[in-house]
Every structure is written in structure tokens, then in C-alpha cells.
Amino acid sequence: METLPDDAVLDELLAVAVAVARACGRLITDERPRHLGVDHTKTSSTDVVTVMDARSEALARAELARRRPGDGIVGEEGTDAPSDSGIWWLVDPIDGTANYLYDMGYYAVSVAAVVGDPHVARAWYPVAGAVYEPVGDTMYSARRGGGSVVETAGDRTPLAVGTRTDLARCLVGTGFGYAAASRAKQGRVVAEVLPRVRDIRRMGVAALDICHVARGRLDCYYEAGVNAWDIAAAWVVLEEAGGVLRGVGGRRPAPSLTFGGQGPALDALEDLVVGLARRFEPGAAEPDLR
Ligand code: IPD
């Protein structure tokens, strides 16, 4: 188990996460080119990167290096700077790039400070983070032991997860990977989840899905294929709001499957999704929906 930084360091990490997420959020909104195109693709032809993803990550990298020299930085668009301090930053410079590409005003910047090795699934743990939604000027932030807040245009409100216990009455957020074969499996699973819950939301921004669970606007969340930078900041926000982000069987979240929520509704969602996922690999020790 990793050691937590002390309170003064946690406060500093939180302040840095908030400042950097805000700066990147302003950049991608204020300087979004009128005719934005795809710069290149990554894991599949639908996994796009725009010039603004790269600019946002470059700004985050420069700001983090200036404010916290010695910390490591790992970013979605390729940044990988080593850590001397034991603290690493995980940066998603635009979470919801497809929404951003299509000029839908629903996307975010996610910046988290973590301890442990963020290159290895389950070997790291977030200690402070900020998820900034620039359209609407909404900042979700938290650090371990400090509670989590949402701040919109100067109005700060503590976050608390919802209390619904019956999965059948839960509004459930989810998302899909970019690879066609993964999507085919994930589509078959969601088709069986849908009749067993209030409804499904697929809004395209994993970090915000998890923050909405923290805010009680979604009851639960599940997804396969999420990366560390998608979930790191929102993970602290959710847990400081009284919820849980976890992988299968109470282990830490992992790309195989990640669940967020609280109480019996979360347990029921995990049981349901894991049972459905096992149909694809009946003998696997841990189901993997990617
Ligand atoms: C994606 C979004 C989406 C989720 C995908 C992520 P990106 O992040 O968070 O909601 O379903 O798994 O990859 O690619 O826009 O940074």
C-alpha cells in the first residue's frame, strides 16, 4: 500500500491540479479552431486526436513541470516524464475528444496527482485531482481526507453520492471502447443491462460520468477499457463524496472493468455485468470486457 503525502502536500497538489485543469480547459475552449479536424488516430480509426489535445497536454506538462519540478507526468497524448519525488501526474488533456471534435459542449480536462506506478494497472492510487468542464465553468475537485466539491462560477458545493439501493431504479452511466470487437461485446452486455435499470446514459466523458455519480446525478457507472488518465481525478472526487470506484471483486479499478457507485446498487451492478461478461470467457479468472 502506498504512503499518503501529508496534509500540506495534499493541499498543494489539489491547488496545482485545479489551476492546471482550469488553464487547459480555458485553452481548449477559447482557442478551439473554427474548422477543427482530426490530427491523427490512435487505437482505431474512431479513436481521434485533435491539434488541441496536443496543445492542452503541452500546456499541462509545462505548468506541472514549473509548479512541481521532480514530479512525474503521464499524459494521454504521449507525455511520459519520470518522477523523482514519488508523485506522478496523470493528465487527460481532453476527455470526450469525440464530443469536442463535433463541437458538442460536453468535454473536460482531468488532472490527478497519484502515488505508485501509473504505468502498471492497480499499482497506483490517486491522492488529489481536478476535473474541469470548461463549457459551464464547472470544476470538480478533491484530495484525500478533504471532501470533494463542485464549483461553478464561484459557487462551491460539497458533493455527496446518491443513496438509491435498488438497481432497477438506478440511472447508470457507461461508455464503450474504440475497437470494433470490444464494442460488439460491450453492446451485447449493455443490451441486457438496459431492461434491468432505470436507464442508461452514454455521454462520452468517463471522468464526468464518475463525477456525476459523486454528485448524485447518476447512481452508478461501469465501463471497460478506461485508461488511468480517464479515471484518476474522478476516482478521488467520487471516494471523497462517499462513493467507491473499484474493479472486479473489490480490487482497484482496471481497464478490464471499472465500477462506480455505492452500496447494494453497486454490488448488484457488478454482479450483473460480471455475470454477463463471463459468457464471453467462461474460464477466465477475471472477466475482461475490452
Ligand atoms: C474517452 C471518453 C469516453 C469513454 C472512452 C474514453 P477520450 O476518452 O472518456 O467517455 O467511453 O473509454 O476513452 O478518448 O475522449 O479522452
mmCIF file of C-alpha atoms and ligand atoms in Angstrom:
data_model
loop_
_atom_site.group_PDB
_atom_site.id
_atom_site.type_symbol
_atom_site.label_atom_id
_atom_site.label_comp_id
_atom_site.label_asym_id
_atom_site.label_seq_id
_atom_site.Cartn_x
_atom_site.Cartn_y
_atom_site.Cartn_z
ATOM 1 C CA MET A 1 0.000 0.000 0.000
ATOM 2 C CA GLU A 2 1.364 3.420 -0.932
ATOM 3 C CA THR A 3 2.071 6.122 1.650
ATOM 4 C CA LEU A 4 -0.134 9.226 1.513
ATOM 5 C CA PRO A 5 1.577 12.635 1.391
ATOM 6 C CA ASP A 6 0.910 14.831 4.446
ATOM 7 C CA ASP A 7 -1.941 17.362 4.570
ATOM 8 C CA ALA A 8 0.139 20.356 3.474
ATOM 9 C CA VAL A 9 1.401 18.481 0.400
ATOM 10 C CA LEU A 10 -2.098 17.195 -0.398
ATOM 11 C CA ASP A 11 -3.413 20.780 -0.258
ATOM 12 C CA GLU A 12 -0.667 21.902 -2.615
ATOM 13 C CA LEU A 13 -1.321 19.021 -5.053
ATOM 14 C CA LEU A 14 -5.020 19.870 -5.074
ATOM 15 C CA ALA A 15 -4.340 23.549 -5.776
ATOM 16 C CA VAL A 16 -1.989 22.623 -8.641
ATOM 17 C CA ALA A 17 -4.495 20.148 -10.133
ATOM 18 C CA VAL A 18 -7.241 22.781 -10.075
ATOM 19 C CA ALA A 19 -5.050 25.516 -11.582
ATOM 20 C CA VAL A 20 -3.704 23.313 -14.375
ATOM 21 C CA ALA A 21 -7.085 21.783 -15.254
ATOM 22 C CA ARG A 22 -8.603 25.267 -15.427
ATOM 23 C CA ALA A 23 -5.794 26.655 -17.605
ATOM 24 C CA CYS A 24 -6.069 23.742 -20.059
ATOM 25 C CA GLY A 25 -9.858 23.966 -20.094
ATOM 26 C CA ARG A 26 -9.752 27.649 -20.956
ATOM 27 C CA LEU A 27 -7.204 26.964 -23.708
ATOM 28 C CA ILE A 28 -9.252 24.273 -25.457
ATOM 29 C CA THR A 29 -12.433 26.338 -25.295
ATOM 30 C CA ASP A 30 -11.061 29.820 -26.062
ATOM 31 C CA GLU A 31 -8.679 28.695 -28.807
ATOM 32 C CA ARG A 32 -10.727 25.939 -30.443
ATOM 33 C CA PRO A 33 -10.221 26.401 -34.209
ATOM 34 C CA ARG A 34 -13.446 27.115 -36.082
ATOM 35 C CA HIS A 35 -12.755 24.271 -38.513
ATOM 36 C CA LEU A 36 -11.267 21.657 -36.231
ATOM 37 C CA GLY A 37 -10.218 18.412 -37.889
ATOM 38 C CA VAL A 38 -8.697 15.108 -36.893
ATOM 39 C CA ASP A 39 -4.938 15.392 -36.499
ATOM 40 C CA HIS A 40 -4.326 11.640 -36.239
ATOM 41 C CA THR A 41 -5.903 8.469 -34.883
ATOM 42 C CA LYS A 42 -4.669 6.021 -32.228
ATOM 43 C CA THR A 43 -6.070 2.600 -31.350
ATOM 44 C CA SER A 44 -8.657 2.583 -34.164
ATOM 45 C CA SER A 45 -9.918 4.888 -36.923
ATOM 46 C CA THR A 46 -12.530 6.242 -34.488
ATOM 47 C CA ASP A 47 -10.036 6.991 -31.692
ATOM 48 C CA VAL A 48 -9.190 10.540 -32.751
ATOM 49 C CA VAL A 49 -6.705 13.172 -31.623
ATOM 50 C CA THR A 50 -7.082 16.863 -32.496
ATOM 51 C CA VAL A 51 -4.418 19.530 -32.511
ATOM 52 C CA MET A 52 -5.984 20.867 -29.298
ATOM 53 C CA ASP A 53 -5.438 17.585 -27.425
ATOM 54 C CA ALA A 54 -1.721 18.039 -28.095
ATOM 55 C CA ARG A 55 -1.756 21.758 -27.191
ATOM 56 C CA SER A 56 -3.660 21.115 -23.965
ATOM 57 C CA GLU A 57 -1.258 18.363 -22.943
ATOM 58 C CA ALA A 58 1.759 20.564 -23.741
ATOM 59 C CA LEU A 59 0.341 23.316 -21.522
ATOM 60 C CA ALA A 60 -0.344 20.854 -18.690
ATOM 61 C CA ARG A 61 3.164 19.423 -18.999
ATOM 62 C CA ALA A 62 4.788 22.874 -18.891
ATOM 63 C CA GLU A 63 2.659 24.087 -15.967
ATOM 64 C CA LEU A 64 3.186 20.927 -13.919
ATOM 65 C CA ALA A 65 6.949 20.980 -14.540
ATOM 66 C CA ARG A 66 7.085 24.651 -13.498
ATOM 67 C CA ARG A 67 4.925 24.259 -10.383
ATOM 68 C CA ARG A 68 6.159 20.815 -9.262
ATOM 69 C CA PRO A 69 9.614 20.061 -10.685
ATOM 70 C CA GLY A 70 10.617 16.496 -9.814
ATOM 71 C CA ASP A 71 7.147 15.016 -10.164
ATOM 72 C CA GLY A 72 6.495 12.568 -12.993
ATOM 73 C CA ILE A 73 3.907 13.263 -15.706
ATOM 74 C CA VAL A 74 1.976 10.757 -17.821
ATOM 75 C CA GLY A 75 -0.448 12.101 -20.406
ATOM 76 C CA GLU A 76 -2.913 10.561 -22.827
ATOM 77 C CA GLU A 77 -1.114 12.009 -25.831
ATOM 78 C CA GLY A 78 2.278 10.532 -25.017
ATOM 79 C CA THR A 79 3.893 12.554 -22.244
ATOM 80 C CA ASP A 80 5.962 10.294 -20.003
ATOM 81 C CA ALA A 81 8.364 12.147 -17.695
ATOM 82 C CA PRO A 82 9.906 10.263 -14.758
ATOM 83 C CA SER A 83 9.259 11.053 -11.096
ATOM 84 C CA ASP A 84 11.993 11.873 -8.566
ATOM 85 C CA SER A 85 9.534 12.827 -5.826
ATOM 86 C CA GLY A 86 7.307 9.735 -5.822
ATOM 87 C CA ILE A 87 4.389 11.860 -7.052
ATOM 88 C CA TRP A 88 3.096 11.403 -10.594
ATOM 89 C CA TRP A 89 0.568 13.464 -12.540
ATOM 90 C CA LEU A 90 -1.952 11.796 -14.809
ATOM 91 C CA VAL A 91 -3.363 14.114 -17.465
ATOM 92 C CA ASP A 92 -6.254 13.691 -19.863
ATOM 93 C CA PRO A 93 -5.939 16.896 -21.896
ATOM 94 C CA ILE A 94 -9.422 16.488 -23.431
ATOM 95 C CA ASP A 95 -11.680 13.777 -22.062
ATOM 96 C CA GLY A 96 -14.515 13.488 -24.559
ATOM 97 C CA THR A 97 -12.467 14.204 -27.666
ATOM 98 C CA ALA A 98 -15.252 12.930 -29.959
ATOM 99 C CA ASN A 99 -17.710 15.431 -28.415
ATOM 100 C CA TYR A 100 -15.090 18.155 -28.771
ATOM 101 C CA LEU A 101 -14.434 17.273 -32.413
ATOM 102 C CA TYR A 102 -18.152 17.558 -33.186
ATOM 103 C CA ASP A 103 -18.394 20.852 -31.255
ATOM 104 C CA MET A 104 -20.682 19.416 -28.598
ATOM 105 C CA GLY A 105 -20.010 21.452 -25.468
ATOM 106 C CA TYR A 106 -19.540 18.469 -23.189
ATOM 107 C CA TYR A 107 -15.926 17.583 -22.511
ATOM 108 C CA ALA A 108 -13.408 18.023 -19.697
ATOM 109 C CA VAL A 109 -9.774 18.207 -18.665
ATOM 110 C CA SER A 110 -8.669 15.751 -15.987
ATOM 111 C CA VAL A 111 -5.542 16.291 -13.858
ATOM 112 C CA ALA A 112 -4.646 13.997 -10.948
ATOM 113 C CA ALA A 113 -1.724 13.504 -8.577
ATOM 114 C CA VAL A 114 -1.077 9.836 -7.842
ATOM 115 C CA VAL A 115 1.331 7.722 -5.803
ATOM 116 C CA GLY A 116 2.664 4.358 -7.004
ATOM 117 C CA ASP A 117 3.467 3.483 -10.610
ATOM 118 C CA PRO A 118 0.787 4.767 -13.015
ATOM 119 C CA HIS A 119 2.188 2.631 -15.863
ATOM 120 C CA VAL A 120 1.029 -0.546 -14.137
ATOM 121 C CA ALA A 121 -2.645 -1.354 -13.637
ATOM 122 C CA ARG A 122 -3.610 -1.298 -9.933
ATOM 123 C CA ALA A 123 -0.095 -0.239 -8.840
ATOM 124 C CA TRP A 124 -1.128 3.385 -8.259
ATOM 125 C CA TYR A 125 -3.600 5.370 -6.235
ATOM 126 C CA PRO A 126 -4.823 8.958 -6.779
ATOM 127 C CA VAL A 127 -4.384 11.408 -3.897
ATOM 128 C CA ALA A 128 -5.716 14.664 -5.392
ATOM 129 C CA GLY A 129 -7.451 15.601 -8.601
ATOM 130 C CA ALA A 130 -9.496 18.055 -10.615
ATOM 131 C CA VAL A 131 -11.933 17.518 -13.481
ATOM 132 C CA TYR A 132 -12.791 20.781 -15.231
ATOM 133 C CA GLU A 133 -15.693 21.201 -17.615
ATOM 134 C CA PRO A 134 -14.899 24.496 -19.331
ATOM 135 C CA VAL A 135 -18.276 24.955 -21.017
ATOM 136 C CA GLY A 136 -20.255 25.986 -17.950
ATOM 137 C CA ASP A 137 -17.113 26.709 -15.891
ATOM 138 C CA THR A 138 -17.614 23.709 -13.615
ATOM 139 C CA MET A 139 -14.745 22.332 -11.519
ATOM 140 C CA TYR A 140 -14.929 19.048 -9.619
ATOM 141 C CA SER A 141 -12.036 18.589 -7.192
ATOM 142 C CA ALA A 142 -10.902 16.623 -4.169
ATOM 143 C CA ARG A 143 -7.908 15.480 -2.189
ATOM 144 C CA ARG A 144 -7.713 12.509 0.172
ATOM 145 C CA GLY A 145 -9.307 13.323 3.519
ATOM 146 C CA GLY A 146 -10.623 16.704 2.401
ATOM 147 C CA GLY A 147 -14.069 16.002 0.952
ATOM 148 C CA SER A 148 -14.950 16.834 -2.633
ATOM 149 C CA VAL A 149 -16.577 19.924 -4.081
ATOM 150 C CA VAL A 150 -18.086 21.180 -7.285
ATOM 151 C CA GLU A 151 -17.567 24.850 -8.064
ATOM 152 C CA THR A 152 -19.474 26.648 -10.788
ATOM 153 C CA ALA A 153 -18.747 30.326 -11.382
ATOM 154 C CA GLY A 154 -17.560 30.827 -7.786
ATOM 155 C CA ASP A 155 -20.378 28.857 -6.154
ATOM 156 C CA ARG A 156 -18.860 25.937 -4.156
ATOM 157 C CA THR A 157 -20.998 22.941 -3.140
ATOM 158 C CA PRO A 158 -19.820 19.800 -1.296
ATOM 159 C CA LEU A 159 -20.505 16.597 -3.212
ATOM 160 C CA ALA A 160 -22.347 13.554 -1.882
ATOM 161 C CA VAL A 161 -23.270 10.372 -3.718
ATOM 162 C CA GLY A 162 -26.919 9.360 -4.061
ATOM 163 C CA THR A 163 -28.481 6.784 -1.760
ATOM 164 C CA ARG A 164 -30.560 4.661 -4.136
ATOM 165 C CA THR A 165 -30.249 0.962 -3.304
ATOM 166 C CA ASP A 166 -32.415 -0.748 -5.927
ATOM 167 C CA LEU A 167 -30.553 -1.253 -9.204
ATOM 168 C CA ALA A 168 -33.851 -1.324 -11.104
ATOM 169 C CA ARG A 169 -34.330 2.355 -10.210
ATOM 170 C CA CYS A 170 -30.757 3.426 -10.971
ATOM 171 C CA LEU A 171 -29.615 5.709 -13.750
ATOM 172 C CA VAL A 172 -26.391 4.097 -14.981
ATOM 173 C CA GLY A 173 -23.583 5.769 -16.898
ATOM 174 C CA THR A 174 -21.347 3.762 -19.183
ATOM 175 C CA GLY A 175 -19.099 4.053 -22.215
ATOM 176 C CA PHE A 176 -17.624 1.954 -24.989
ATOM 177 C CA GLY A 177 -14.109 1.336 -26.236
ATOM 178 C CA TYR A 178 -12.853 2.271 -29.681
ATOM 179 C CA ALA A 179 -12.053 -1.204 -31.049
ATOM 180 C CA ALA A 180 -14.928 -2.763 -33.030
ATOM 181 C CA ALA A 181 -14.565 -6.197 -31.424
ATOM 182 C CA SER A 182 -14.720 -4.703 -27.913
ATOM 183 C CA ARG A 183 -17.757 -2.647 -28.831
ATOM 184 C CA ALA A 184 -19.577 -5.714 -30.111
ATOM 185 C CA LYS A 185 -19.135 -7.426 -26.715
ATOM 186 C CA GLN A 186 -19.935 -4.265 -24.762
ATOM 187 C CA GLY A 187 -23.076 -3.732 -26.860
ATOM 188 C CA ARG A 188 -24.345 -7.218 -26.054
ATOM 189 C CA VAL A 189 -23.772 -6.589 -22.348
ATOM 190 C CA VAL A 190 -25.467 -3.193 -22.296
ATOM 191 C CA ALA A 191 -28.464 -4.658 -24.135
ATOM 192 C CA GLU A 192 -29.006 -6.919 -21.133
ATOM 193 C CA VAL A 193 -28.298 -4.228 -18.541
ATOM 194 C CA LEU A 194 -30.780 -1.770 -20.087
ATOM 195 C CA PRO A 195 -34.001 -3.650 -19.206
ATOM 196 C CA ARG A 196 -32.789 -4.075 -15.601
ATOM 197 C CA VAL A 197 -32.116 -0.424 -14.727
ATOM 198 C CA ARG A 198 -33.980 2.912 -14.876
ATOM 199 C CA ASP A 199 -31.978 3.905 -17.945
ATOM 200 C CA ILE A 200 -28.514 4.115 -19.425
ATOM 201 C CA ARG A 201 -26.515 7.277 -20.193
ATOM 202 C CA ARG A 202 -23.601 7.279 -22.658
ATOM 203 C CA MET A 203 -22.394 10.865 -22.632
ATOM 204 C CA GLY A 204 -18.841 10.355 -23.869
ATOM 205 C CA VAL A 205 -16.730 11.638 -20.973
ATOM 206 C CA ALA A 206 -15.701 8.990 -18.450
ATOM 207 C CA ALA A 207 -14.275 11.496 -15.951
ATOM 208 C CA LEU A 208 -17.555 13.425 -15.898
ATOM 209 C CA ASP A 209 -19.615 10.218 -15.653
ATOM 210 C CA ILE A 210 -17.776 9.395 -12.430
ATOM 211 C CA CYS A 211 -18.096 12.978 -11.137
ATOM 212 C CA HIS A 212 -21.843 12.800 -11.838
ATOM 213 C CA VAL A 213 -22.020 9.697 -9.638
ATOM 214 C CA ALA A 214 -20.210 11.737 -6.959
ATOM 215 C CA ARG A 215 -22.868 14.425 -7.390
ATOM 216 C CA GLY A 216 -25.830 12.030 -7.293
ATOM 217 C CA ARG A 217 -26.792 12.828 -10.893
ATOM 218 C CA LEU A 218 -26.003 9.259 -11.895
ATOM 219 C CA ASP A 219 -26.466 6.368 -9.484
ATOM 220 C CA CYS A 220 -23.780 4.048 -10.869
ATOM 221 C CA TYR A 221 -21.200 3.751 -13.599
ATOM 222 C CA TYR A 222 -19.396 0.892 -15.307
ATOM 223 C CA GLU A 223 -17.050 0.698 -18.258
ATOM 224 C CA ALA A 224 -14.291 -1.471 -19.707
ATOM 225 C CA GLY A 225 -11.196 -0.106 -21.383
ATOM 226 C CA VAL A 226 -10.806 3.112 -19.452
ATOM 227 C CA ASN A 227 -7.260 4.371 -19.043
ATOM 228 C CA ALA A 228 -5.627 5.628 -15.864
ATOM 229 C CA TRP A 229 -5.860 9.263 -17.022
ATOM 230 C CA ASP A 230 -9.619 8.918 -17.661
ATOM 231 C CA ILE A 231 -10.429 7.887 -14.088
ATOM 232 C CA ALA A 232 -7.648 9.112 -11.761
ATOM 233 C CA ALA A 233 -9.001 12.535 -10.771
ATOM 234 C CA ALA A 234 -12.654 11.489 -10.746
ATOM 235 C CA TRP A 235 -11.765 8.492 -8.564
ATOM 236 C CA VAL A 236 -10.724 10.796 -5.672
ATOM 237 C CA VAL A 237 -13.735 13.030 -6.293
ATOM 238 C CA LEU A 238 -16.102 10.049 -6.045
ATOM 239 C CA GLU A 239 -14.497 8.493 -2.973
ATOM 240 C CA GLU A 240 -14.365 11.816 -1.114
ATOM 241 C CA ALA A 241 -18.088 12.164 -1.892
ATOM 242 C CA GLY A 242 -18.782 8.873 -0.109
ATOM 243 C CA GLY A 243 -18.746 6.556 -3.121
ATOM 244 C CA VAL A 244 -16.455 3.841 -4.403
ATOM 245 C CA LEU A 245 -14.576 3.282 -7.642
ATOM 246 C CA ARG A 246 -13.389 -0.297 -7.976
ATOM 247 C CA GLY A 247 -12.608 -3.172 -10.278
ATOM 248 C CA VAL A 248 -13.931 -6.720 -10.156
ATOM 249 C CA GLY A 249 -14.148 -8.333 -6.693
ATOM 250 C CA GLY A 250 -13.239 -5.224 -4.710
ATOM 251 C CA ARG A 251 -9.846 -4.855 -6.353
ATOM 252 C CA ARG A 252 -8.677 -1.479 -7.625
ATOM 253 C CA PRO A 253 -10.176 -0.222 -10.900
ATOM 254 C CA ALA A 254 -8.552 -1.657 -14.025
ATOM 255 C CA PRO A 255 -9.065 -1.464 -17.789
ATOM 256 C CA SER A 256 -10.754 -4.903 -17.697
ATOM 257 C CA LEU A 257 -13.789 -3.445 -15.888
ATOM 258 C CA THR A 258 -14.353 -0.452 -13.623
ATOM 259 C CA PHE A 259 -17.445 0.210 -11.488
ATOM 260 C CA GLY A 260 -18.503 3.326 -9.572
ATOM 261 C CA GLY A 261 -21.323 3.973 -7.110
ATOM 262 C CA GLN A 262 -22.223 2.913 -3.589
ATOM 263 C CA GLY A 263 -23.952 0.268 -1.517
ATOM 264 C CA PRO A 264 -26.193 -2.549 -2.736
ATOM 265 C CA ALA A 265 -26.879 -0.925 -6.106
ATOM 266 C CA LEU A 266 -23.175 -1.007 -6.940
ATOM 267 C CA ASP A 267 -22.897 -4.632 -5.782
ATOM 268 C CA ALA A 268 -25.891 -5.596 -7.922
ATOM 269 C CA LEU A 269 -24.491 -3.814 -10.977
ATOM 270 C CA GLU A 270 -21.148 -5.562 -10.557
ATOM 271 C CA ASP A 271 -22.807 -8.970 -10.189
ATOM 272 C CA LEU A 272 -24.925 -8.354 -13.291
ATOM 273 C CA VAL A 273 -22.126 -7.068 -15.539
ATOM 274 C CA VAL A 274 -19.589 -9.640 -14.373
ATOM 275 C CA GLY A 275 -22.094 -12.427 -14.993
ATOM 276 C CA LEU A 276 -22.752 -11.140 -18.498
ATOM 277 C CA ALA A 277 -19.046 -10.653 -19.221
ATOM 278 C CA ARG A 278 -18.246 -14.226 -18.121
ATOM 279 C CA ARG A 279 -20.296 -15.539 -21.030
ATOM 280 C CA PHE A 280 -17.510 -14.409 -23.360
ATOM 281 C CA GLU A 281 -14.704 -16.126 -21.398
ATOM 282 C CA PRO A 282 -16.292 -18.706 -19.067
ATOM 283 C CA GLY A 283 -12.962 -19.932 -17.641
ATOM 284 C CA ALA A 284 -11.246 -16.581 -17.075
ATOM 285 C CA ALA A 285 -10.132 -15.729 -13.526
ATOM 286 C CA GLU A 286 -11.321 -12.162 -14.056
ATOM 287 C CA PRO A 287 -13.733 -11.118 -16.825
ATOM 288 C CA ASP A 288 -12.367 -8.566 -19.257
ATOM 289 C CA LEU A 289 -14.858 -6.688 -21.429
ATOM 290 C CA ARG A 290 -12.309 -4.952 -23.625
HETATM 291 C C1 IPD B 1 -12.980 8.562 -23.757
HETATM 292 C C2 IPD B 1 -14.199 9.063 -23.025
HETATM 293 C C3 IPD B 1 -15.374 8.111 -23.196
HETATM 294 C C4 IPD B 1 -15.030 6.724 -22.787
HETATM 295 C C5 IPD B 1 -13.793 6.231 -23.500
HETATM 296 C C6 IPD B 1 -12.632 7.204 -23.289
HETATM 297 P P1 IPD B 1 -11.167 10.318 -24.665
HETATM 298 O O1 IPD B 1 -11.865 9.395 -23.509
HETATM 299 O O2 IPD B 1 -13.919 9.197 -21.659
HETATM 300 O O3 IPD B 1 -16.477 8.503 -22.408
HETATM 301 O O4 IPD B 1 -16.126 5.898 -23.089
HETATM 302 O O5 IPD B 1 -13.457 4.978 -22.919
HETATM 303 O O6 IPD B 1 -11.514 6.734 -23.996
HETATM 304 O O7 IPD B 1 -10.662 9.365 -25.692
HETATM 305 O O8 IPD B 1 -12.206 11.216 -25.178
HETATM 306 O O9 IPD B 1 -10.085 11.011 -23.888
#
